């Protein structure tokens, strides 16, 4: 259970299970090993076409759009406004599945009702098979809570860029495992 762990993070235009996805990141990690530098980790980052999600009926929420307008311009540009290299949601999910491969993946998300739930619904809407088993999803927030670690205490470099959010969440898992003495179990 230690080598096929993947941290996923998405940026969306809603908080509903059928939210429009604008970017996806996934980083492979060994939950019992040391934390390498981000640039030395296997990772995949995908910008997603908003229009391809909306064609499938994926949700856009006015409150979430207002929240995005309050974010730093560079963060908003990367997540929403940058038109370069955006894949359709279907092609993005195919790429995500290819990155995970045919392993028995354990997929972590920040919250039990957000990243994995929204991606699972996107796979369903695209008629694609989810590349992980529902019993192999894990929640970062619960582990942090069990270790009495505030998510706000984690490093916050490049917040709301999904690759950096993945790394911050992996850092939090490792810190929590250390506090809970869960390594090598």
Short mmCIF file of C-alpha atoms in Angstrom, two decimals:
data_model
loop_
_atom_site.label_atom_id
_atom_site.label_comp_id
_atom_site.label_asym_id
_atom_site.label_seq_id
_atom_site.Cartn_x
_atom_site.Cartn_y
_atom_site.Cartn_z
CA UNK A 1 0.00 0.00 0.00
CA UNK A 2 2.98 2.37 0.02
CA UNK A 3 4.25 2.59 -3.56
CA UNK A 4 1.10 3.24 -5.60
CA UNK A 5 -0.07 6.33 -3.75
CA UNK A 6 -1.16 9.32 -5.80
CA UNK A 7 -2.13 12.77 -4.56
CA UNK A 8 -4.69 14.47 -6.78
CA UNK A 9 -5.81 18.07 -6.76
CA UNK A 10 -8.20 19.86 -9.06
CA UNK A 11 -9.31 23.42 -9.59
CA UNK A 12 -12.98 23.87 -10.42
CA UNK A 13 -15.70 26.42 -11.09
CA UNK A 14 -18.11 24.88 -8.57
CA UNK A 15 -18.11 22.72 -5.46
CA UNK A 16 -20.81 20.34 -6.67
CA UNK A 17 -19.96 16.73 -7.63
CA UNK A 18 -20.50 17.67 -11.30
CA UNK A 19 -18.28 20.77 -11.11
CA UNK A 20 -16.56 22.13 -14.20
CA UNK A 21 -12.87 21.24 -13.88
CA UNK A 22 -10.27 23.73 -15.14
CA UNK A 23 -7.07 21.96 -14.06
CA UNK A 24 -5.92 18.62 -12.70
CA UNK A 25 -2.66 17.57 -11.07
CA UNK A 26 -1.54 14.22 -9.77
CA UNK A 27 1.74 13.40 -8.03
CA UNK A 28 2.93 9.88 -7.24
CA UNK A 29 4.48 9.42 -3.80
CA UNK A 30 5.70 6.82 -1.31
CA UNK A 31 3.79 7.53 1.86
CA UNK A 32 6.43 5.81 4.02
CA UNK A 33 9.51 7.18 2.26
CA UNK A 34 11.19 10.53 2.53
CA UNK A 35 9.74 13.54 0.75
CA UNK A 36 11.84 14.39 -2.32
CA UNK A 37 11.80 17.80 -3.96
CA UNK A 38 8.72 18.32 -6.10
CA UNK A 39 10.74 18.46 -9.32
CA UNK A 40 12.06 14.94 -8.58
CA UNK A 41 8.60 13.40 -8.22
CA UNK A 42 6.49 11.77 -10.94
CA UNK A 43 3.74 14.25 -11.71
CA UNK A 44 1.15 15.13 -14.30
CA UNK A 45 -0.48 18.53 -14.79
CA UNK A 46 -3.38 19.13 -17.16
CA UNK A 47 -5.26 22.30 -18.04
CA UNK A 48 -8.86 21.52 -18.99
CA UNK A 49 -11.14 23.31 -21.44
CA UNK A 50 -14.06 24.86 -19.58
CA UNK A 51 -16.25 24.58 -22.67
CA UNK A 52 -15.71 20.80 -22.92
CA UNK A 53 -17.05 20.44 -19.36
CA UNK A 54 -20.03 22.71 -19.93
CA UNK A 55 -21.05 20.72 -23.04
CA UNK A 56 -21.42 17.71 -20.73
CA UNK A 57 -23.59 19.73 -18.33
CA UNK A 58 -20.88 20.16 -15.71
CA UNK A 59 -21.73 22.92 -13.24
CA UNK A 60 -20.42 26.48 -13.00
CA UNK A 61 -21.30 28.36 -9.83
CA UNK A 62 -21.51 32.17 -9.70
CA UNK A 63 -20.19 32.23 -6.12
CA UNK A 64 -17.14 30.20 -7.15
CA UNK A 65 -16.53 32.53 -10.10
CA UNK A 66 -16.69 35.48 -7.69
CA UNK A 67 -14.18 33.70 -5.42
CA UNK A 68 -11.82 33.23 -8.37
CA UNK A 69 -12.08 36.96 -9.21
CA UNK A 70 -10.71 37.74 -5.73
CA UNK A 71 -7.62 35.55 -6.23
CA UNK A 72 -4.26 36.88 -7.32
CA UNK A 73 -4.20 37.64 -11.07
CA UNK A 74 -1.39 35.13 -11.77
CA UNK A 75 -3.30 32.36 -9.97
CA UNK A 76 -6.49 33.17 -11.87
CA UNK A 77 -4.56 33.36 -15.18
CA UNK A 78 -3.08 29.88 -14.70
CA UNK A 79 -6.32 28.28 -13.54
CA UNK A 80 -8.91 29.91 -15.77
CA UNK A 81 -7.76 32.55 -18.22
CA UNK A 82 -4.68 30.99 -19.84
CA UNK A 83 -5.99 29.43 -23.09
CA UNK A 84 -2.79 27.50 -23.91
CA UNK A 85 -2.58 23.71 -23.92
CA UNK A 86 -6.08 23.01 -22.64
CA UNK A 87 -7.40 19.52 -23.26
CA UNK A 88 -11.02 18.48 -23.45
CA UNK A 89 -12.20 16.91 -20.21
CA UNK A 90 -12.36 13.52 -21.94
CA UNK A 91 -8.76 13.77 -23.18
CA UNK A 92 -7.66 15.06 -19.76
CA UNK A 93 -9.17 12.01 -18.06
CA UNK A 94 -7.53 9.69 -20.59
CA UNK A 95 -4.18 11.34 -19.82
CA UNK A 96 -4.83 11.06 -16.06
CA UNK A 97 -5.66 7.36 -16.40
CA UNK A 98 -2.52 6.81 -18.46
CA UNK A 99 -0.40 8.43 -15.76
CA UNK A 100 -1.87 6.15 -13.09
CA UNK A 101 -1.55 3.08 -15.31
CA UNK A 102 -2.75 -0.38 -14.40
CA UNK A 103 -1.61 -0.39 -10.78
CA UNK A 104 -3.71 -0.85 -7.67
CA UNK A 105 -3.78 2.92 -7.10
CA UNK A 106 -4.49 4.55 -3.77
CA UNK A 107 -5.70 8.06 -4.61
CA UNK A 108 -5.65 10.83 -2.04
CA UNK A 109 -7.67 14.04 -2.22
CA UNK A 110 -8.18 16.99 0.08
CA UNK A 111 -11.61 16.16 1.44
CA UNK A 112 -13.74 13.08 1.04
CA UNK A 113 -16.29 14.88 -1.11
CA UNK A 114 -14.24 16.97 -3.51
CA UNK A 115 -11.34 15.94 -5.76
CA UNK A 116 -12.00 12.19 -6.10
CA UNK A 117 -15.78 12.65 -6.11
CA UNK A 118 -15.72 15.30 -8.83
CA UNK A 119 -13.25 13.33 -10.95
CA UNK A 120 -15.34 10.17 -10.58
CA UNK A 121 -18.40 12.06 -11.83
CA UNK A 122 -16.37 13.48 -14.74
CA UNK A 123 -15.30 9.95 -15.70
CA UNK A 124 -18.96 8.88 -15.61
CA UNK A 125 -20.09 11.82 -17.75
CA UNK A 126 -17.36 11.02 -20.30
CA UNK A 127 -18.23 7.31 -20.37
CA UNK A 128 -14.78 6.37 -19.04
CA UNK A 129 -13.70 3.94 -16.34
CA UNK A 130 -12.29 5.44 -13.16
CA UNK A 131 -8.66 4.23 -12.79
CA UNK A 132 -8.97 3.53 -9.07
CA UNK A 133 -11.29 1.47 -6.90
CA UNK A 134 -13.71 3.42 -4.72
CA UNK A 135 -12.32 1.70 -1.63
CA UNK A 136 -8.83 3.01 -2.48
CA UNK A 137 -9.56 6.71 -2.04
CA UNK A 138 -8.10 8.52 0.96
CA UNK A 139 -8.77 11.89 2.57
CA UNK A 140 -5.98 14.27 3.56
CA UNK A 141 -8.15 16.41 5.85
CA UNK A 142 -9.12 13.46 8.03
CA UNK A 143 -5.50 12.40 8.52
CA UNK A 144 -4.48 15.96 9.37
CA UNK A 145 -7.34 16.19 11.86
CA UNK A 146 -6.34 12.92 13.53
CA UNK A 147 -2.81 14.30 13.96
CA UNK A 148 -4.16 17.64 15.21
CA UNK A 149 -2.53 19.51 12.31
CA UNK A 150 -4.23 22.58 10.93
CA UNK A 151 -4.21 22.62 7.11
CA UNK A 152 -3.43 26.35 7.40
CA UNK A 153 -0.11 25.48 9.07
CA UNK A 154 1.20 23.74 5.94
CA UNK A 155 3.51 25.62 3.52
CA UNK A 156 1.50 27.70 1.07
CA UNK A 157 3.71 28.28 -1.97
CA UNK A 158 1.79 28.76 -5.23
CA UNK A 159 -1.56 28.18 -3.57
CA UNK A 160 -4.32 27.04 -5.93
CA UNK A 161 -1.89 25.63 -8.44
CA UNK A 162 -2.82 21.95 -8.29
CA UNK A 163 0.74 20.58 -8.55
CA UNK A 164 1.88 22.67 -5.60
CA UNK A 165 -1.33 21.88 -3.70
CA UNK A 166 -0.57 18.16 -4.19
CA UNK A 167 2.92 18.64 -2.80
CA UNK A 168 1.63 20.60 0.22
CA UNK A 169 -0.91 17.83 0.91
CA UNK A 170 1.78 15.12 0.62
CA UNK A 171 3.90 17.14 3.05
CA UNK A 172 0.91 17.24 5.43
CA UNK A 173 0.36 13.47 5.18
CA UNK A 174 4.01 12.80 5.97
CA UNK A 175 3.95 15.23 8.90
CA UNK A 176 0.77 13.59 10.24
CA UNK A 177 2.15 10.06 9.80
CA UNK A 178 5.25 11.12 11.71
CA UNK A 179 3.21 12.60 14.57
CA UNK A 180 0.97 9.53 14.69
CA UNK A 181 3.94 7.15 14.44
CA UNK A 182 2.38 5.40 11.44
CA UNK A 183 5.45 4.77 9.31
CA UNK A 184 6.22 1.20 8.20
CA UNK A 185 2.83 -0.20 9.19
#
